PDB file of C-alpha atoms in Angstrom:
ATOM      1  CA  MET A   1      95.419  72.132  98.100  1.00 90.00           C
ATOM      2  CA  LYS A   2      98.045  74.472  96.679  1.00 90.00           C
ATOM      3  CA  ILE A   3      96.784  77.912  95.574  1.00 91.00           C
ATOM      4  CA  ILE A   4      98.116  81.287  94.461  1.00 88.00           C
ATOM      5  CA  LEU A   5      96.670  84.263  96.335  1.00 87.00           C
ATOM      6  CA  THR A   6      95.519  87.114  94.094  1.00 83.00           C
ATOM      7  CA  HIS A   7      94.557  89.414  97.002  1.00 84.00           C
ATOM      8  CA  GLU A   8      95.774  89.878 100.558  1.00 82.00           C
ATOM      9  CA  VAL A   9      94.027  87.434 102.925  1.00 86.00           C
ATOM     10  CA  PRO A  10      94.407  88.085 106.671  1.00 82.00           C
ATOM     11  CA  ASN A  11      96.350  85.384 108.529  1.00 86.00           C
ATOM     12  CA  LEU A  12      97.153  83.605 105.263  1.00 90.00           C
ATOM     13  CA  GLY A  13      99.330  85.745 103.003  1.00 84.00           C
ATOM     14  CA  SER A  14      99.661  88.531 100.469  1.00 79.00           C
ATOM     15  CA  ALA A  15      98.942  88.649  96.771  1.00 76.00           C
ATOM     16  CA  GLY A  16     101.363  86.476  94.842  1.00 78.00           C
ATOM     17  CA  ASP A  17     102.059  84.037  97.667  1.00 84.00           C
ATOM     18  CA  VAL A  18     101.752  80.330  96.987  1.00 87.00           C
ATOM     19  CA  VAL A  19     100.144  78.696 100.024  1.00 91.00           C
ATOM     20  CA  GLU A  20      98.830  75.299 101.067  1.00 93.00           C
ATOM     21  CA  VAL A  21      95.247  75.315 102.429  1.00 94.00           C
ATOM     22  CA  LYS A  22      92.589  72.742 103.222  1.00 95.00           C
ATOM     23  CA  ASN A  23      90.603  71.630 100.184  1.00 94.00           C
ATOM     24  CA  GLY A  24      87.247  72.948 101.425  1.00 94.00           C
ATOM     25  CA  TYR A  25      88.595  76.387 102.318  1.00 93.00           C
ATOM     26  CA  GLY A  26      90.186  76.748  98.915  1.00 92.00           C
ATOM     27  CA  ARG A  27      87.316  75.343  96.850  1.00 93.00           C
ATOM     28  CA  ASN A  28      84.406  76.854  98.781  1.00 95.00           C
ATOM     29  CA  TYR A  29      85.747  80.272  99.793  1.00 94.00           C
ATOM     30  CA  LEU A  30      89.032  81.453  98.279  1.00 93.00           C
ATOM     31  CA  LEU A  31      88.449  80.420  94.656  1.00 93.00           C
ATOM     32  CA  PRO A  32      84.778  81.552  94.330  1.00 94.00           C
ATOM     33  CA  GLN A  33      85.504  84.906  96.008  1.00 93.00           C
ATOM     34  CA  GLY A  34      88.321  85.553  93.535  1.00 91.00           C
ATOM     35  CA  LEU A  35      90.900  85.757  96.320  1.00 91.00           C
ATOM     36  CA  ALA A  36      93.006  82.962  94.818  1.00 91.00           C
ATOM     37  CA  ILE A  37      93.570  80.824  91.757  1.00 88.00           C
ATOM     38  CA  ALA A  38      94.523  77.167  91.604  1.00 88.00           C
ATOM     39  CA  TRP A  39      98.258  76.583  91.434  1.00 85.00           C
ATOM     40  CA  THR A  40      99.609  75.211  88.158  1.00 84.00           C
ATOM     41  CA  LYS A  41     103.019  75.198  86.550  1.00 79.00           C
ATOM     42  CA  GLY A  42     101.847  77.917  84.159  1.00 79.00           C
ATOM     43  CA  GLY A  43     100.525  79.904  87.100  1.00 78.00           C
ATOM     44  CA  GLN A  44     104.085  80.690  88.111  1.00 75.00           C
ATOM     45  CA  LYS A  45     104.158  83.431  85.435  1.00 77.00           C
ATOM     46  CA  GLU A  46     101.136  85.027  87.062  1.00 73.00           C
ATOM     47  CA  VAL A  47     102.808  84.777  90.483  1.00 77.00           C
ATOM     48  CA  ASP A  48     105.821  86.634  89.104  1.00 78.00           C
ATOM     49  CA  ALA A  49     103.596  89.398  87.639  1.00 76.00           C
ATOM     50  CA  ILE A  50     101.701  89.834  90.912  1.00 71.00           C
ATOM     51  CA  GLN A  51     104.924  90.019  92.912  1.00 72.00           C
ATOM     52  CA  ARG A  52     106.411  92.600  90.506  1.00 77.00           C
ATOM     53  CA  ALA A  53     103.305  94.780  90.889  1.00 72.00           C
ATOM     54  CA  ARG A  54     103.413  94.429  94.682  1.00 67.00           C
ATOM     55  CA  ALA A  55     107.113  95.350  94.758  1.00 68.00           C
ATOM     56  CA  ALA A  56     106.441  98.471  92.709  1.00 64.00           C
ATOM     57  CA  ARG A  57     103.946  99.900  95.231  1.00 58.00           C
ATOM     58  CA  GLN A  58     105.514  98.516  98.399  1.00 60.00           C
ATOM     59  CA  ILE A  59     107.697 100.553 100.689  1.00 60.00           C
ATOM     60  CA  HIS A  60     111.063  98.854 100.376  1.00 62.00           C
ATOM     61  CA  ASP A  61     112.825  99.333 103.673  1.00 70.00           C
ATOM     62  CA  LEU A  62     112.489 100.593 107.213  1.00 74.00           C
ATOM     63  CA  ASP A  63     114.235 103.924 106.532  1.00 78.00           C
ATOM     64  CA  GLN A  64     111.881 104.722 103.659  1.00 81.00           C
ATOM     65  CA  ALA A  65     108.885 103.825 105.857  1.00 82.00           C
ATOM     66  CA  ARG A  66     110.112 106.162 108.598  1.00 86.00           C
ATOM     67  CA  ALA A  67     110.594 108.980 106.073  1.00 86.00           C
ATOM     68  CA  VAL A  68     107.054 108.525 104.740  1.00 85.00           C
ATOM     69  CA  ALA A  69     105.757 108.432 108.346  1.00 87.00           C
ATOM     70  CA  GLU A  70     107.416 111.794 109.045  1.00 90.00           C
ATOM     71  CA  GLN A  71     105.837 113.267 105.917  1.00 88.00           C
ATOM     72  CA  LEU A  72     102.419 111.966 106.981  1.00 88.00           C
ATOM     73  CA  LYS A  73     102.735 113.524 110.452  1.00 88.00           C
ATOM     74  CA  LYS A  74     103.250 116.923 108.814  1.00 87.00           C
ATOM     75  CA  THR A  75     100.313 116.461 106.432  1.00 86.00           C
ATOM     76  CA  ASP A  76      97.127 118.391 107.189  1.00 85.00           C
ATOM     77  CA  ALA A  77      94.466 116.234 105.520  1.00 90.00           C
ATOM     78  CA  HIS A  78      91.071 117.843 105.162  1.00 91.00           C
ATOM     79  CA  ILE A  79      87.790 116.491 103.759  1.00 92.00           C
ATOM     80  CA  VAL A  80      84.709 118.600 103.037  1.00 91.00           C
ATOM     81  CA  ALA A  81      81.565 116.472 103.091  1.00 89.00           C
ATOM     82  CA  ARG A  82      77.832 117.038 102.784  1.00 88.00           C
ATOM     83  CA  THR A  83      75.980 116.854 106.070  1.00 87.00           C
ATOM     84  CA  GLY A  84      72.415 116.605 107.255  1.00 84.00           C
ATOM     85  CA  ASP A  85      70.762 117.316 110.585  1.00 80.00           C
ATOM     86  CA  GLY A  86      72.984 117.018 113.632  1.00 80.00           C
ATOM     87  CA  ASP A  87      76.165 117.265 111.542  1.00 80.00           C
ATOM     88  CA  ARG A  88      75.801 113.672 110.381  1.00 87.00           C
ATOM     89  CA  LEU A  89      77.374 112.878 107.006  1.00 88.00           C
ATOM     90  CA  PHE A  90      75.478 111.548 104.039  1.00 87.00           C
ATOM     91  CA  GLY A  91      77.307 108.225 103.828  1.00 86.00           C
ATOM     92  CA  SER A  92      80.705 107.824 105.429  1.00 88.00           C
ATOM     93  CA  ILE A  93      84.370 108.580 104.798  1.00 91.00           C
ATOM     94  CA  SER A  94      86.255 105.627 103.305  1.00 90.00           C
ATOM     95  CA  ALA A  95      89.940 104.773 102.963  1.00 90.00           C
ATOM     96  CA  VAL A  96      89.822 105.951  99.333  1.00 92.00           C
ATOM     97  CA  ASP A  97      88.601 109.378 100.500  1.00 92.00           C
ATOM     98  CA  VAL A  98      91.438 109.537 103.036  1.00 92.00           C
ATOM     99  CA  VAL A  99      94.064 108.692 100.395  1.00 92.00           C
ATOM    100  CA  LYS A 100      92.628 111.363  98.089  1.00 93.00           C
ATOM    101  CA  ALA A 101      92.694 113.950 100.912  1.00 92.00           C
ATOM    102  CA  VAL A 102      96.336 113.149 101.740  1.00 91.00           C
ATOM    103  CA  ASP A 103      97.260 113.435  98.059  1.00 91.00           C
ATOM    104  CA  GLU A 104      95.462 116.800  97.725  1.00 91.00           C
ATOM    105  CA  ALA A 105      97.228 118.069 100.872  1.00 89.00           C
ATOM    106  CA  GLY A 106     100.590 117.354  99.245  1.00 87.00           C
ATOM    107  CA  GLY A 107     101.347 114.274 101.335  1.00 85.00           C
ATOM    108  CA  PRO A 108     103.082 111.097 100.200  1.00 87.00           C
ATOM    109  CA  LYS A 109     101.432 108.437  98.066  1.00 86.00           C
ATOM    110  CA  ILE A 110      99.891 105.745 100.268  1.00 87.00           C
ATOM    111  CA  ASP A 111      98.087 102.519  99.506  1.00 84.00           C
ATOM    112  CA  ARG A 112      94.393 102.535 100.441  1.00 85.00           C
ATOM    113  CA  ARG A 113      94.668  98.983 101.767  1.00 83.00           C
ATOM    114  CA  ARG A 114      97.140 100.167 104.413  1.00 85.00           C
ATOM    115  CA  VAL A 115      94.819 102.843 105.849  1.00 90.00           C
ATOM    116  CA  GLU A 116      93.320 101.872 109.208  1.00 89.00           C
ATOM    117  CA  LEU A 117      90.303 104.003 110.111  1.00 87.00           C
ATOM    118  CA  PRO A 118      89.410 104.122 113.839  1.00 81.00           C
ATOM    119  CA  ALA A 119      85.737 103.380 113.064  1.00 83.00           C
ATOM    120  CA  ALA A 120      83.240 104.385 110.437  1.00 84.00           C
ATOM    121  CA  ILE A 121      83.575 108.155 110.032  1.00 89.00           C
ATOM    122  CA  LYS A 122      79.993 109.397 109.840  1.00 89.00           C
ATOM    123  CA  SER A 123      80.116 112.841 111.451  1.00 89.00           C
ATOM    124  CA  ILE A 124      82.216 115.980 111.271  1.00 90.00           C
ATOM    125  CA  GLY A 125      85.225 116.373 113.518  1.00 90.00           C
ATOM    126  CA  THR A 126      88.901 115.510 113.803  1.00 92.00           C
ATOM    127  CA  TYR A 127      89.972 111.866 113.625  1.00 91.00           C
ATOM    128  CA  ASP A 128      93.232 110.009 114.191  1.00 91.00           C
ATOM    129  CA  VAL A 129      94.009 107.838 111.165  1.00 91.00           C
ATOM    130  CA  ALA A 130      96.738 105.186 111.133  1.00 91.00           C
ATOM    131  CA  VAL A 131      98.600 103.916 108.081  1.00 90.00           C
ATOM    132  CA  LYS A 132     100.571 100.667 108.381  1.00 87.00           C
ATOM    133  CA  LEU A 133     103.572 101.425 106.177  1.00 83.00           C
ATOM    134  CA  HIS A 134     105.842  98.587 107.256  1.00 78.00           C
ATOM    135  CA  PRO A 135     105.528  95.743 109.770  1.00 76.00           C
ATOM    136  CA  GLU A 136     107.481  97.885 112.245  1.00 81.00           C
ATOM    137  CA  VAL A 137     106.187 101.360 111.268  1.00 85.00           C
ATOM    138  CA  THR A 138     102.674 102.724 111.665  1.00 88.00           C
ATOM    139  CA  ALA A 139     102.178 106.400 110.876  1.00 89.00           C
ATOM    140  CA  LYS A 140      99.396 108.416 112.485  1.00 90.00           C
ATOM    141  CA  PHE A 141      97.982 111.726 111.350  1.00 91.00           C
ATOM    142  CA  LYS A 142      94.957 113.940 111.940  1.00 91.00           C
ATOM    143  CA  LEU A 143      92.089 113.987 109.462  1.00 91.00           C
ATOM    144  CA  GLN A 144      89.686 116.888 109.700  1.00 92.00           C
ATOM    145  CA  VAL A 145      86.152 116.442 108.345  1.00 91.00           C
ATOM    146  CA  THR A 146      84.151 119.641 107.889  1.00 91.00           C
ATOM    147  CA  PRO A 147      80.670 120.291 106.515  1.00 89.00           C
ATOM    148  CA  ALA A 148      80.127 121.690 103.059  1.00 84.00           C
ATOM    149  CA  LYS A 149      78.323 125.024 102.891  1.00 76.00           C
ATOM    150  CA  ARG A 150      74.586 124.575 102.656  1.00 64.00           C
ATOM    151  CA  ARG A 151      72.549 126.465 100.108  1.00 57.00           C
ATOM    152  CA  LYS A 152      69.790 128.704 101.390  1.00 55.00           C
ATOM    153  CA  LYS A 153      66.270 127.664 100.426  1.00 54.00           C
TER     154      LYS A 153
END
C-alpha cells in the first residue's frame, strides 16, 4: 500500500514522504491515527505543501546546525513551576515548556519535536536536555527548574 506520511513516524519516514507499507499497517494504524493519508495522484500537491513547510522550519546544513548548537550551549534556560510537598511538581515539564524557556532566555528557535528530555521532569533541579538539530549534531544544554514562591496561609 502506498501512503503519504503527514507526521513523522519512527523507523518509517518524515512528514511528506511517500512510502510503501503493508496493507494492514496502513489501514489499521497509520490512516486511523491520522499519521498518513492514502496516496493518490492529487495527493502529490499535498506532499509538496508538507515538504515546503518542513523545509521552512528545518535546519538546512551542518554549519547552521553547529551554530545553533553553540547558541544553545550558551543559553541559560530556566523554568519556574508550582511545587507541592517534597519539591515535587504539579504535573511535569514537557518539550513545549522547554522550547518556551529557551525562547524566553534569548536562545535560538527550536522545534519541540526535536527536544529529547532525559526522563519525565517531575521535581526541581538541574537537567541535561538534548536537542537533535541535524542527523550529525545533537546540542545539549542545562535546564534549571525552580519552585515558585508559595503564598503564606
